[in-house]
Structures are given as C-alpha cells and as structure tokens.
Amino acid sequence: MAKVKTTFFCQNCGSQYSKWQGQCTACKEWNTIAEEVIQKPEKSDWKTPTSSNNKRVSKPLLINEIDTSQEARMQTSDAEFNRVLGGGIVPGSLTLLGGEPGIGKSTLLLQIALKLPYKTLYISGEESQKQIKMRAERINPSSNHCYILTETKTQNIFKQIEELEPDIVVVDSIQTLHSDYIESSSGSISQIKECTTELIKFAKETATPVVLIGHITKDGNIAGPKISEHMVDTVLQFEGDRNHVFRILRANKNRFGSTNELGIYEMQGSGLREVSNPSEILISKKDEDLSGNAISATLEGMRPLMIEVQALVSTAVYGTPQRSATGFNAKRLNMLLAVLEKRAGFRLGAKDVFLNITGGISVDDPAIDLAVVAAILSSNEDVSLPKDYCFASEVGLSGEIRPVQRVEQRILEAEKLGFSTIFVSKYNKIALKNATIKIQLISKIEDLVGFIV
C-alpha cells in the first residue's frame, strides 16, 4: 500500500494549494478549500475491462498510412443532436453534457438511448431503475437495446461493461461516481478527475463512445476541475428557462465538428420534441396588426432564425424614465435610443422604453439592431408595421446602417417563410439572383424612418 498523500483543492474552481487558506486566490471565493487524498493504492485487485481481451500496443505510424475509413459516425434518431455533434457520435469519443438542474439533461439522453439501434448501457447514480422505467414509459415504452444500471462505484460498473459489451455508454452523472482508489467523497475534485480518466481509458481502448452528464455551478460552469473539460472530446451545454418550453443545445467544444451549430427542442409531457423550423414558433400568431412588433433575421451559430422583437414606448410616470430589456443587452438598447434621439430627432429621453425578445431566448447578434429600432419607432408613433417586413442590419453610432455577415442566408430564410420585404444595408454585397423577396437597401437610419412614419 502506497503512502497516503493529501493536498488542498478549491471546490469551486479546482485550484490546488499546499496548505489550507480561507480564500481561494483564483476565484476569490471564501471557505471553498478542502483537503483531499491524492495518493492512490496499488491497483492490484482490479483490471480494466479491456486488459484481458485487448492486447494492442500503440506503434508510431506515418500520417499518410493512418486509416480513417472505419471512423464512421453512429447516427442517432435525433437530428438536432446529430447536427450539434457534427453528424453523429464518433466511436471512442467522450461527450460531456451540462445544464441547469431540471432543464432536461437526463430526459434528452434517455430518449436518445431508448431509440438507438445499438446496444446501450444507461448508468444512473441519481435515480433507481423504477424511476427511470417510469420516465421511459412516457418517452418510448418499448426498447430492445437499452440496458439500465444503477451503480456509482466505477469498479462495479466496468465489471458490468465487460460482461455486457455495450456499443454506447451513458453516465448520469459524473459527479455521482466514485473510485475505491481515491479516499474522498463523490463529486470532489479528485474523484471527478479519477473517474473521468478511467472512462477515457476505456473509451479510447475499446472505441466505445461514452456520454457523461455533468452538474453545473451557480455561475453556470460545469462543476469540478476545468481539466475535465479539456480531457473530454466534446462539451455540450443544454440551455433554457424552466418557465419556457424551449431548450437550446449548443457545443462549447467539439474535436470532431463545428461549435457553431445548435439544436432546439420543445419540452412536452412525452419528452423533448425536435424543432426543425424554430422561426415559426418564435413568431407569435396575431389576428390584428399591433404597433411595436418587428421581425428580425438573426443567426444562432450557423442556423438562421426569424425572431420577433416587441417594444413599448410610453410617457414616463416618474421623474426618471425606465429602460428595460428582456433577452437583449440593456446597454445596447440605451445606445440605440441615443442614436434615435441624436440622428433622427425623436425625443425619447422622457419616455419609458420596454423591449422584449419573444420565445424566452437571448440574442447578441448585432443584426437585430435594425429590428429593435423599427419596433421602438412603431410603438412611439403607434403605427403598426406590415407583417411581411423583416430587418437584418447593424446600427452604428452615427446612424449609419452597417452590413452584417452571411446576409444571403438570412434573406433566403426570410423568403422561405413568406416575407415580402427585407431591409438590409446597402453596403452588403448581395449576389442572389431570381429572389422573389424584395431586398430594400438603406444606408442611414433616416431612410428607415421614411418607411415607418
């Protein structure tokens, strides 16, 4: 037995210290440093599930001789999940999925596991088999390929993996696992690092993909050491508001594809439904024309979306006018209001301005500026905008309408959804031909005022 050695880790950011101290110098949090055992005993009583049947020894190969033809991706029945991963699950990859509590991480992976045509082992350290069965009956009652295991000890897990030989392994969650070779509690820095290392070794040696669920901290970061995100191949973030039904899956890191793709889901009683055309659900259906509504052609990663911007301008009741923005940067709203007052002559300094992005999503694309300005002008003048108008341009401090990237993709999305006119900057280089949508080119904010007022 090796001598036991201990050190001190910050439970918030994972920084290591030689002795205890009250405040972490890295993240500035107080009372988060705890002592953990880092010296492991000899692994004489356990072997990896691959050591008995996989004697492969790595040898150096010329890069031109390396065969990649067998690295075919494993397709799931979830098109949104496949898109975010870059075309499917890569054999031998390790994927980490994080998100808020109750956002639907377990539901997403369970419904994917139930519909996979491959032998799948779903390992849960948080729920019993009966709890998982009750949820599975709501999602997909019949599955002949999904096995459920409730276990937290990695040594027992690998014994079951060696007997079952699954094609895909799902672990819910990495914070609940523990190894006998680390004498600290589950969820600690040492345990997460050790359990992740064991799973990586298993995935790479057997070419079996592993999907992990990870908890997040109050700051929205994945709990545990930052090194765990460096160790895995793909880091996915499941976002959304529990008060809204829509969820967004995006990749923060992807060694096998782009990080610009995202998937959109709708939470229902029977699980998560894929949203193939999010523009239709983000635009509200109205029977009558109302002022203060404008449609913007924005991009979320590589995906074009049509979102609705709502603005309300009213006389300030109190001395100081209110400025409120939901789903939009409040400082940028103040800048656009200053541009309207300085360049277009609208006196908004004594009026309350409220802005909302419908659907409960947050947008940081600068191309939404023109739609924000149009919605504010529409509400201020109490003039409704035509339903078939949409906007895609950035507004500068001098009132100029600036070009945005991938404007042709935005125009095609607007045309596909039936819009008749799109307002873009005249400085955009547009090479589209035979487009049925009218492309209205404007160069300054005064041009837009002429179409609305």
GROMACS .gro file of C-alpha atoms in nm:
model
  453
    1MET     CA    1   0.000   0.000   0.000
    2ALA     CA    2   0.140   0.335  -0.103
    3LYS     CA    3   0.171   0.612   0.149
    4VAL     CA    4  -0.139   0.832   0.167
    5LYS     CA    5  -0.078   1.187   0.047
    6THR     CA    6  -0.319   1.477   0.070
    7THR     CA    7  -0.344   1.824  -0.074
    8PHE     CA    8  -0.598   2.105  -0.076
    9PHE     CA    9  -0.836   2.187  -0.363
   10CYS     CA   10  -1.084   2.470  -0.417
   11GLN     CA   11  -1.426   2.306  -0.456
   12ASN     CA   12  -1.543   2.597  -0.675
   13CYS     CA   13  -1.270   2.632  -0.940
   14GLY     CA   14  -1.037   2.336  -0.876
   15SER     CA   15  -0.722   2.534  -0.787
   16GLN     CA   16  -0.466   2.336  -0.586
   17TYR     CA   17  -0.287   2.457  -0.270
   18SER     CA   18  -0.021   2.305  -0.048
   19LYS     CA   19  -0.198   2.416   0.271
   20TRP     CA   20  -0.540   2.536   0.380
   21GLN     CA   21  -0.637   2.901   0.350
   22GLY     CA   22  -0.963   3.089   0.392
   23GLN     CA   23  -0.995   3.245   0.048
   24CYS     CA   24  -0.917   3.099  -0.294
   25THR     CA   25  -0.679   3.336  -0.469
   26ALA     CA   26  -0.802   3.223  -0.813
   27CYS     CA   27  -1.181   3.263  -0.789
   28LYS     CA   28  -1.189   3.483  -0.472
   29GLU     CA   29  -1.445   3.256  -0.301
   30TRP     CA   30  -1.432   3.206   0.075
   31ASN     CA   31  -1.434   2.873   0.264
   32THR     CA   32  -1.424   2.657  -0.051
   33ILE     CA   33  -1.082   2.494   0.005
   34ALA     CA   34  -1.094   2.137   0.136
   35GLU     CA   35  -0.837   1.863   0.194
   36GLU     CA   36  -0.848   1.561  -0.039
   37VAL     CA   37  -0.649   1.241  -0.075
   38ILE     CA   38  -0.445   1.229  -0.395
   39GLN     CA   39  -0.224   0.920  -0.347
   40LYS     CA   40  -0.388   0.602  -0.475
   41PRO     CA   41  -0.312   0.246  -0.355
   42GLU     CA   42  -0.177  -0.007  -0.598
   43LYS     CA   43  -0.439  -0.132  -0.845
   44SER     CA   44  -0.367  -0.498  -0.784
   45ASP     CA   45  -0.724  -0.620  -0.725
   46TRP     CA   46  -0.890  -0.470  -1.032
   47LYS     CA   47  -0.820  -0.466  -1.401
   48THR     CA   48  -0.971  -0.263  -1.675
   49PRO     CA   49  -1.230  -0.447  -1.886
   50THR     CA   50  -1.001  -0.426  -2.183
   51SER     CA   51  -0.682  -0.563  -2.032
   52SER     CA   52  -0.792  -0.924  -2.069
   53ASN     CA   53  -0.912  -0.911  -2.429
   54ASN     CA   54  -0.726  -0.621  -2.585
   55LYS     CA   55  -0.350  -0.656  -2.602
   56ARG     CA   56  -0.300  -0.385  -2.864
   57VAL     CA   57   0.022  -0.189  -2.827
   58SER     CA   58   0.042   0.157  -2.983
   59LYS     CA   59   0.306   0.198  -3.254
   60PRO     CA   60   0.410   0.509  -3.445
   61LEU     CA   61   0.256   0.533  -3.792
   62LEU     CA   62   0.324   0.762  -4.083
   63ILE     CA   63   0.034   1.007  -4.102
   64ASN     CA   64  -0.039   0.904  -4.462
   65GLU     CA   65  -0.073   0.540  -4.350
   66ILE     CA   66  -0.336   0.605  -4.082
   67ASP     CA   67  -0.671   0.457  -4.184
   68THR     CA   68  -0.975   0.672  -4.105
   69SER     CA   69  -1.229   0.479  -4.311
   70GLN     CA   70  -1.355   0.289  -4.007
   71GLU     CA   71  -1.435   0.606  -3.811
   72ALA     CA   72  -1.795   0.614  -3.934
   73ARG     CA   73  -2.023   0.813  -3.705
   74MET     CA   74  -2.303   0.641  -3.517
   75GLN     CA   75  -2.632   0.805  -3.617
   76THR     CA   76  -2.899   0.865  -3.356
   77SER     CA   77  -3.268   0.915  -3.429
   78ASP     CA   78  -3.238   1.275  -3.302
   79ALA     CA   79  -3.149   1.502  -3.596
   80GLU     CA   80  -3.083   1.801  -3.368
   81PHE     CA   81  -2.838   1.601  -3.154
   82ASN     CA   82  -2.661   1.474  -3.467
   83ARG     CA   83  -2.630   1.829  -3.602
   84VAL     CA   84  -2.471   1.965  -3.285
   85LEU     CA   85  -2.221   1.677  -3.269
   86GLY     CA   86  -2.126   1.737  -3.631
   87GLY     CA   87  -2.304   1.443  -3.793
   88GLY     CA   88  -2.337   1.178  -3.521
   89ILE     CA   89  -2.146   1.011  -3.239
   90VAL     CA   90  -1.781   0.932  -3.309
   91PRO     CA   91  -1.666   0.586  -3.184
   92GLY     CA   92  -1.431   0.614  -2.887
   93SER     CA   93  -1.533   0.975  -2.811
   94LEU     CA   94  -1.618   1.117  -2.470
   95THR     CA   95  -1.900   1.374  -2.460
   96LEU     CA   96  -1.987   1.588  -2.158
   97LEU     CA   97  -2.338   1.738  -2.133
   98GLY     CA   98  -2.403   2.014  -1.879
   99GLY     CA   99  -2.705   2.224  -1.788
  100GLU     CA  100  -2.922   2.367  -1.512
  101PRO     CA  101  -3.099   2.128  -1.269
  102GLY     CA  102  -3.433   2.016  -1.413
  103ILE     CA  103  -3.361   2.151  -1.761
  104GLY     CA  104  -3.396   1.805  -1.920
  105LYS     CA  105  -3.044   1.656  -1.948
  106SER     CA  106  -3.146   1.311  -1.827
  107THR     CA  107  -3.463   1.317  -2.037
  108LEU     CA  108  -3.269   1.407  -2.351
  109LEU     CA  109  -3.009   1.131  -2.315
  110LEU     CA  110  -3.263   0.871  -2.202
  111GLN     CA  111  -3.488   0.926  -2.504
  112ILE     CA  112  -3.185   0.911  -2.733
  113ALA     CA  113  -3.070   0.587  -2.564
  114LEU     CA  114  -3.416   0.430  -2.595
  115LYS     CA  115  -3.430   0.494  -2.970
  116LEU     CA  116  -3.074   0.394  -3.057
  117PRO     CA  117  -3.037   0.084  -3.277
  118TYR     CA  118  -2.717  -0.003  -3.085
  119LYS     CA  119  -2.674  -0.189  -2.756
  120THR     CA  120  -2.677   0.092  -2.500
  121LEU     CA  121  -2.592   0.089  -2.129
  122TYR     CA  122  -2.753   0.373  -1.933
  123ILE     CA  123  -2.579   0.410  -1.594
  124SER     CA  124  -2.755   0.623  -1.332
  125GLY     CA  125  -2.621   0.718  -0.992
  126GLU     CA  126  -2.909   0.953  -0.914
  127GLU     CA  127  -3.226   0.754  -0.985
  128SER     CA  128  -3.344   0.399  -0.925
  129GLN     CA  129  -3.433   0.160  -1.205
  130LYS     CA  130  -3.805   0.201  -1.131
  131GLN     CA  131  -3.780   0.581  -1.159
  132ILE     CA  132  -3.605   0.552  -1.494
  133LYS     CA  133  -3.865   0.298  -1.611
  134MET     CA  134  -4.149   0.538  -1.525
  135ARG     CA  135  -3.986   0.813  -1.730
  136ALA     CA  136  -3.908   0.574  -2.015
  137GLU     CA  137  -4.275   0.472  -2.041
  138ARG     CA  138  -4.366   0.835  -2.113
  139ILE     CA  139  -4.095   0.873  -2.377
  140ASN     CA  140  -4.071   0.540  -2.556
  141PRO     CA  141  -4.238   0.240  -2.389
  142SER     CA  142  -4.060  -0.029  -2.592
  143SER     CA  143  -3.686  -0.068  -2.640
  144ASN     CA  144  -3.490  -0.385  -2.703
  145HIS     CA  145  -3.142  -0.230  -2.697
  146CYS     CA  146  -3.126  -0.016  -2.380
  147TYR     CA  147  -2.997  -0.160  -2.051
  148ILE     CA  148  -3.032   0.028  -1.721
  149LEU     CA  149  -2.773   0.004  -1.442
  150THR     CA  150  -2.792   0.192  -1.113
  151GLU     CA  151  -2.438   0.198  -0.972
  152THR     CA  152  -2.188   0.459  -0.855
  153LYS     CA  153  -1.871   0.253  -0.799
  154THR     CA  154  -1.654   0.254  -1.112
  155GLN     CA  155  -1.506  -0.089  -1.039
  156ASN     CA  156  -1.853  -0.249  -1.041
  157ILE     CA  157  -1.951  -0.050  -1.350
  158PHE     CA  158  -1.655  -0.179  -1.550
  159LYS     CA  159  -1.733  -0.538  -1.448
  160GLN     CA  160  -2.085  -0.499  -1.590
  161ILE     CA  161  -1.948  -0.333  -1.904
  162GLU     CA  162  -1.707  -0.624  -1.955
  163GLU     CA  163  -1.995  -0.873  -1.936
  164LEU     CA  164  -2.246  -0.675  -2.145
  165GLU     CA  165  -2.005  -0.525  -2.404
  166PRO     CA  166  -2.230  -0.229  -2.497
  167ASP     CA  167  -2.188  -0.017  -2.809
  168ILE     CA  168  -2.260   0.312  -2.625
  169VAL     CA  169  -2.235   0.404  -2.255
  170VAL     CA  170  -2.432   0.689  -2.093
  171VAL     CA  171  -2.341   0.800  -1.738
  172ASP     CA  172  -2.579   1.013  -1.530
  173SER     CA  173  -2.388   1.179  -1.377
  174ILE     CA  174  -2.008   1.202  -1.343
  175GLN     CA  175  -2.043   1.376  -1.005
  176THR     CA  176  -2.210   1.068  -0.853
  177LEU     CA  177  -1.934   0.821  -0.945
  178HIS     CA  178  -1.656   0.725  -0.710
  179SER     CA  179  -1.349   0.506  -0.727
  180ASP     CA  180  -1.202   0.295  -0.448
  181TYR     CA  181  -0.857   0.432  -0.531
  182ILE     CA  182  -0.944   0.784  -0.412
  183GLU     CA  183  -1.040   0.831  -0.048
  184SER     CA  184  -1.267   1.131  -0.090
  185SER     CA  185  -1.639   1.182  -0.132
  186SER     CA  186  -1.824   1.165  -0.464
  187GLY     CA  187  -1.826   1.491  -0.653
  188SER     CA  188  -1.490   1.609  -0.518
  189ILE     CA  189  -1.214   1.732  -0.746
  190SER     CA  190  -1.006   1.416  -0.706
  191GLN     CA  191  -1.296   1.177  -0.768
  192ILE     CA  192  -1.419   1.357  -1.079
  193LYS     CA  193  -1.068   1.363  -1.224
  194GLU     CA  194  -1.003   0.995  -1.148
  195CYS     CA  195  -1.341   0.868  -1.274
  196THR     CA  196  -1.312   1.072  -1.594
  197THR     CA  197  -0.963   0.934  -1.654
  198GLU     CA  198  -1.086   0.576  -1.615
  199LEU     CA  199  -1.374   0.636  -1.858
  200ILE     CA  200  -1.143   0.798  -2.114
  201LYS     CA  201  -0.907   0.500  -2.094
  202PHE     CA  202  -1.199   0.264  -2.150
  203ALA     CA  203  -1.344   0.468  -2.441
  204LYS     CA  204  -1.016   0.504  -2.629
  205GLU     CA  205  -0.907   0.140  -2.589
  206THR     CA  206  -1.241  -0.015  -2.690
  207ALA     CA  207  -1.365   0.254  -2.937
  208THR     CA  208  -1.685   0.273  -2.734
  209PRO     CA  209  -1.840   0.622  -2.713
  210VAL     CA  210  -1.923   0.749  -2.364
  211VAL     CA  211  -2.168   1.030  -2.289
  212LEU     CA  212  -2.145   1.196  -1.946
  213ILE     CA  213  -2.389   1.427  -1.771
  214GLY     CA  214  -2.223   1.697  -1.561
  215HIS     CA  215  -2.366   1.924  -1.294
  216ILE     CA  216  -2.304   2.298  -1.312
  217THR     CA  217  -2.218   2.559  -1.051
  218LYS     CA  218  -2.421   2.867  -0.963
  219ASP     CA  219  -2.214   3.061  -1.219
  220GLY     CA  220  -2.328   2.829  -1.499
  221ASN     CA  221  -1.993   2.649  -1.538
  222ILE     CA  222  -1.961   2.272  -1.527
  223ALA     CA  223  -1.880   2.166  -1.171
  224GLY     CA  224  -1.545   2.010  -1.096
  225PRO     CA  225  -1.197   2.082  -1.226
  226LYS     CA  226  -1.164   2.270  -1.553
  227ILE     CA  227  -0.926   1.997  -1.668
  228SER     CA  228  -1.223   1.760  -1.709
  229GLU     CA  229  -1.350   1.980  -1.995
  230HIS     CA  230  -1.004   1.962  -2.155
  231MET     CA  231  -0.992   1.584  -2.118
  232VAL     CA  232  -1.321   1.509  -2.297
  233ASP     CA  233  -1.371   1.539  -2.673
  234THR     CA  234  -1.699   1.733  -2.678
  235VAL     CA  235  -1.862   1.967  -2.427
  236LEU     CA  236  -2.234   2.032  -2.481
  237GLN     CA  237  -2.443   2.292  -2.299
  238PHE     CA  238  -2.819   2.245  -2.255
  239GLU     CA  239  -2.974   2.587  -2.202
  240GLY     CA  240  -3.318   2.732  -2.150
  241ASP     CA  241  -3.558   2.870  -1.894
  242ARG     CA  242  -3.770   2.627  -1.698
  243ASN     CA  243  -4.056   2.878  -1.727
  244HIS     CA  244  -4.048   2.836  -2.107
  245VAL     CA  245  -4.087   2.518  -2.310
  246PHE     CA  246  -3.793   2.571  -2.547
  247ARG     CA  247  -3.443   2.435  -2.490
  248ILE     CA  248  -3.122   2.504  -2.684
  249LEU     CA  249  -2.838   2.253  -2.718
  250ARG     CA  250  -2.504   2.404  -2.823
  251ALA     CA  251  -2.145   2.280  -2.837
  252ASN     CA  252  -1.883   2.475  -2.640
  253LYS     CA  253  -1.609   2.237  -2.757
  254ASN     CA  254  -1.607   1.979  -3.035
  255ARG     CA  255  -1.299   1.798  -3.162
  256PHE     CA  256  -1.497   1.631  -3.441
  257GLY     CA  257  -1.710   1.915  -3.576
  258SER     CA  258  -1.812   2.279  -3.562
  259THR     CA  259  -1.910   2.462  -3.245
  260ASN     CA  260  -2.141   2.694  -3.440
  261GLU     CA  261  -2.431   2.451  -3.471
  262LEU     CA  262  -2.718   2.436  -3.225
  263GLY     CA  263  -3.027   2.224  -3.170
  264ILE     CA  264  -3.364   2.345  -3.050
  265TYR     CA  265  -3.614   2.135  -2.853
  266GLU     CA  266  -3.960   2.183  -2.710
  267MET     CA  267  -4.036   2.030  -2.371
  268GLN     CA  268  -4.355   1.824  -2.372
  269GLY     CA  269  -4.516   1.569  -2.143
  270SER     CA  270  -4.384   1.288  -2.361
  271GLY     CA  271  -4.027   1.420  -2.362
  272LEU     CA  272  -3.831   1.664  -2.576
  273ARG     CA  273  -3.958   1.727  -2.928
  274GLU     CA  274  -3.716   1.833  -3.201
  275VAL     CA  275  -3.794   2.173  -3.351
  276SER     CA  276  -3.692   2.161  -3.716
  277ASN     CA  277  -3.826   2.509  -3.801
  278PRO     CA  278  -3.781   2.731  -3.493
  279SER     CA  279  -3.876   3.052  -3.678
  280GLU     CA  280  -4.243   2.957  -3.686
  281ILE     CA  281  -4.267   2.908  -3.309
  282LEU     CA  282  -4.067   3.222  -3.224
  283ILE     CA  283  -4.304   3.444  -3.420
  284SER     CA  284  -4.638   3.492  -3.248
  285LYS     CA  285  -4.962   3.449  -3.439
  286LYS     CA  286  -5.185   3.760  -3.436
  287ASP     CA  287  -5.520   3.830  -3.599
  288GLU     CA  288  -5.478   4.208  -3.599
  289ASP     CA  289  -5.191   4.446  -3.662
  290LEU     CA  290  -5.030   4.587  -3.347
  291SER     CA  291  -4.768   4.857  -3.311
  292GLY     CA  292  -4.428   4.787  -3.160
  293ASN     CA  293  -4.368   4.450  -3.329
  294ALA     CA  294  -4.084   4.385  -3.574
  295ILE     CA  295  -3.928   4.067  -3.718
  296SER     CA  296  -3.551   4.024  -3.735
  297ALA     CA  297  -3.348   3.773  -3.936
  298THR     CA  298  -3.078   3.660  -3.694
  299LEU     CA  299  -2.826   3.377  -3.672
  300GLU     CA  300  -2.772   3.135  -3.387
  301GLY     CA  301  -2.444   2.971  -3.473
  302MET     CA  302  -2.481   2.857  -3.834
  303ARG     CA  303  -2.859   2.847  -3.819
  304PRO     CA  304  -3.079   3.136  -3.942
  305LEU     CA  305  -3.376   3.225  -3.721
  306MET     CA  306  -3.662   3.469  -3.757
  307ILE     CA  307  -3.741   3.619  -3.418
  308GLU     CA  308  -3.994   3.876  -3.305
  309VAL     CA  309  -3.892   4.196  -3.125
  310GLN     CA  310  -4.155   4.373  -2.916
  311ALA     CA  311  -4.119   4.730  -2.792
  312LEU     CA  312  -4.341   4.951  -2.576
  313VAL     CA  313  -4.280   5.326  -2.555
  314SER     CA  314  -4.492   5.525  -2.308
  315THR     CA  315  -4.476   5.851  -2.118
  316ALA     CA  316  -4.266   5.826  -1.802
  317VAL     CA  317  -4.479   5.841  -1.488
  318TYR     CA  318  -4.185   5.907  -1.258
  319GLY     CA  319  -3.904   6.157  -1.295
  320THR     CA  320  -3.652   5.909  -1.432
  321PRO     CA  321  -3.764   5.711  -1.741
  322GLN     CA  322  -3.729   5.334  -1.725
  323ARG     CA  323  -3.522   5.129  -1.966
  324SER     CA  324  -3.595   4.755  -1.954
  325ALA     CA  325  -3.477   4.483  -2.193
  326THR     CA  326  -3.554   4.109  -2.182
  327GLY     CA  327  -3.333   3.889  -2.400
  328PHE     CA  328  -3.137   4.191  -2.528
  329ASN     CA  329  -2.838   4.387  -2.396
  330ALA     CA  330  -2.972   4.682  -2.195
  331LYS     CA  331  -2.661   4.894  -2.265
  332ARG     CA  332  -2.705   4.843  -2.638
  333LEU     CA  333  -3.070   4.947  -2.604
  334ASN     CA  334  -2.959   5.274  -2.442
  335MET     CA  335  -2.714   5.329  -2.728
  336LEU     CA  336  -2.984   5.279  -2.992
  337LEU     CA  337  -3.216   5.519  -2.809
  338ALA     CA  338  -2.939   5.780  -2.805
  339VAL     CA  339  -2.887   5.732  -3.181
  340LEU     CA  340  -3.260   5.776  -3.244
  341GLU     CA  341  -3.267   6.096  -3.043
  342LYS     CA  342  -2.947   6.243  -3.185
  343ARG     CA  343  -2.967   6.137  -3.550
  344ALA     CA  344  -3.341   6.103  -3.614
  345GLY     CA  345  -3.477   6.375  -3.383
  346PHE     CA  346  -3.712   6.157  -3.173
  347ARG     CA  347  -3.747   6.282  -2.815
  348LEU     CA  348  -3.732   5.960  -2.614
  349GLY     CA  349  -3.549   6.099  -2.312
  350ALA     CA  350  -3.872   6.149  -2.115
  351LYS     CA  351  -4.035   5.818  -2.212
  352ASP     CA  352  -4.027   5.468  -2.072
  353VAL     CA  353  -3.896   5.206  -2.315
  354PHE     CA  354  -3.954   4.832  -2.266
  355LEU     CA  355  -3.805   4.574  -2.504
  356ASN     CA  356  -3.873   4.201  -2.522
  357ILE     CA  357  -3.743   3.917  -2.740
  358THR     CA  358  -4.029   3.667  -2.767
  359GLY     CA  359  -3.982   3.297  -2.701
  360GLY     CA  360  -3.768   3.343  -2.390
  361ILE     CA  361  -3.437   3.342  -2.581
  362SER     CA  362  -3.144   3.583  -2.555
  363VAL     CA  363  -2.987   3.731  -2.867
  364ASP     CA  364  -2.647   3.902  -2.902
  365ASP     CA  365  -2.639   3.921  -3.282
  366PRO     CA  366  -2.581   4.287  -3.386
  367ALA     CA  367  -2.805   4.232  -3.691
  368ILE     CA  368  -3.106   4.265  -3.462
  369ASP     CA  369  -3.037   4.640  -3.415
  370LEU     CA  370  -3.249   4.750  -3.709
  371ALA     CA  371  -3.550   4.548  -3.589
  372VAL     CA  372  -3.514   4.699  -3.241
  373VAL     CA  373  -3.513   5.050  -3.386
  374ALA     CA  374  -3.812   4.970  -3.608
  375ALA     CA  375  -4.011   4.829  -3.313
  376ILE     CA  376  -3.934   5.136  -3.098
  377LEU     CA  377  -4.035   5.375  -3.375
  378SER     CA  378  -4.351   5.175  -3.442
  379SER     CA  379  -4.456   5.189  -3.077
  380ASN     CA  380  -4.361   5.557  -3.036
  381GLU     CA  381  -4.567   5.662  -3.341
  382ASP     CA  382  -4.836   5.398  -3.273
  383VAL     CA  383  -4.808   5.275  -3.631
  384SER     CA  384  -4.810   4.901  -3.699
  385LEU     CA  385  -4.550   4.751  -3.931
  386PRO     CA  386  -4.661   4.521  -4.215
  387LYS     CA  387  -4.649   4.154  -4.113
  388ASP     CA  388  -4.435   4.064  -4.414
  389TYR     CA  389  -4.150   4.307  -4.330
  390CYS     CA  390  -3.828   4.187  -4.167
  391PHE     CA  391  -3.495   4.350  -4.081
  392ALA     CA  392  -3.128   4.243  -4.072
  393SER     CA  393  -2.867   4.516  -4.016
  394GLU     CA  394  -2.648   4.672  -3.751
  395VAL     CA  395  -2.691   5.037  -3.649
  396GLY     CA  396  -2.380   5.250  -3.592
  397LEU     CA  397  -2.334   5.546  -3.357
  398SER     CA  398  -2.357   5.796  -3.641
  399GLY     CA  399  -2.689   5.649  -3.755
  400GLU     CA  400  -2.544   5.453  -4.047
  401ILE     CA  401  -2.683   5.110  -4.136
  402ARG     CA  402  -2.388   4.873  -4.128
  403PRO     CA  403  -2.360   4.541  -4.316
  404VAL     CA  404  -2.378   4.205  -4.136
  405GLN     CA  405  -2.225   3.867  -4.210
  406ARG     CA  406  -2.398   3.593  -4.414
  407VAL     CA  407  -2.677   3.826  -4.523
  408GLU     CA  408  -2.771   3.599  -4.814
  409GLN     CA  409  -2.850   3.316  -4.575
  410ARG     CA  410  -3.079   3.550  -4.380
  411ILE     CA  411  -3.253   3.665  -4.698
  412LEU     CA  412  -3.318   3.307  -4.812
  413GLU     CA  413  -3.464   3.216  -4.471
  414ALA     CA  414  -3.697   3.518  -4.484
  415GLU     CA  415  -3.802   3.426  -4.837
  416LYS     CA  416  -3.871   3.066  -4.735
  417LEU     CA  417  -4.103   3.181  -4.457
  418GLY     CA  418  -4.308   3.405  -4.686
  419PHE     CA  419  -4.180   3.756  -4.608
  420SER     CA  420  -4.218   4.003  -4.895
  421THR     CA  421  -3.958   4.266  -4.797
  422ILE     CA  422  -3.633   4.259  -4.603
  423PHE     CA  423  -3.441   4.571  -4.501
  424VAL     CA  424  -3.062   4.536  -4.520
  425SER     CA  425  -2.764   4.768  -4.552
  426LYS     CA  426  -2.683   4.899  -4.899
  427TYR     CA  427  -2.317   4.823  -4.824
  428ASN     CA  428  -2.381   4.449  -4.816
  429LYS     CA  429  -2.255   4.262  -5.121
  430ILE     CA  430  -2.552   4.052  -5.231
  431ALA     CA  431  -2.508   3.809  -5.520
  432LEU     CA  432  -2.853   3.650  -5.506
  433LYS     CA  433  -3.038   3.613  -5.834
  434ASN     CA  434  -3.403   3.531  -5.902
  435ALA     CA  435  -3.501   3.606  -5.541
  436THR     CA  436  -3.875   3.660  -5.503
  437ILE     CA  437  -3.837   3.865  -5.184
  438LYS     CA  438  -3.786   4.241  -5.223
  439ILE     CA  439  -3.448   4.349  -5.084
  440GLN     CA  440  -3.479   4.707  -4.957
  441LEU     CA  441  -3.134   4.869  -4.930
  442ILE     CA  442  -3.093   5.155  -4.681
  443SER     CA  443  -2.781   5.343  -4.574
  444LYS     CA  444  -2.885   5.552  -4.271
  445ILE     CA  445  -3.147   5.549  -4.002
  446GLU     CA  446  -3.339   5.836  -4.161
  447ASP     CA  447  -3.419   5.606  -4.455
  448LEU     CA  448  -3.591   5.364  -4.219
  449VAL     CA  449  -3.792   5.643  -4.060
  450GLY     CA  450  -3.930   5.729  -4.403
  451PHE     CA  451  -4.077   5.377  -4.440
  452ILE     CA  452  -4.234   5.366  -4.093
  453VAL     CA  453  -4.358   5.719  -4.012
   0.00000   0.00000   0.00000
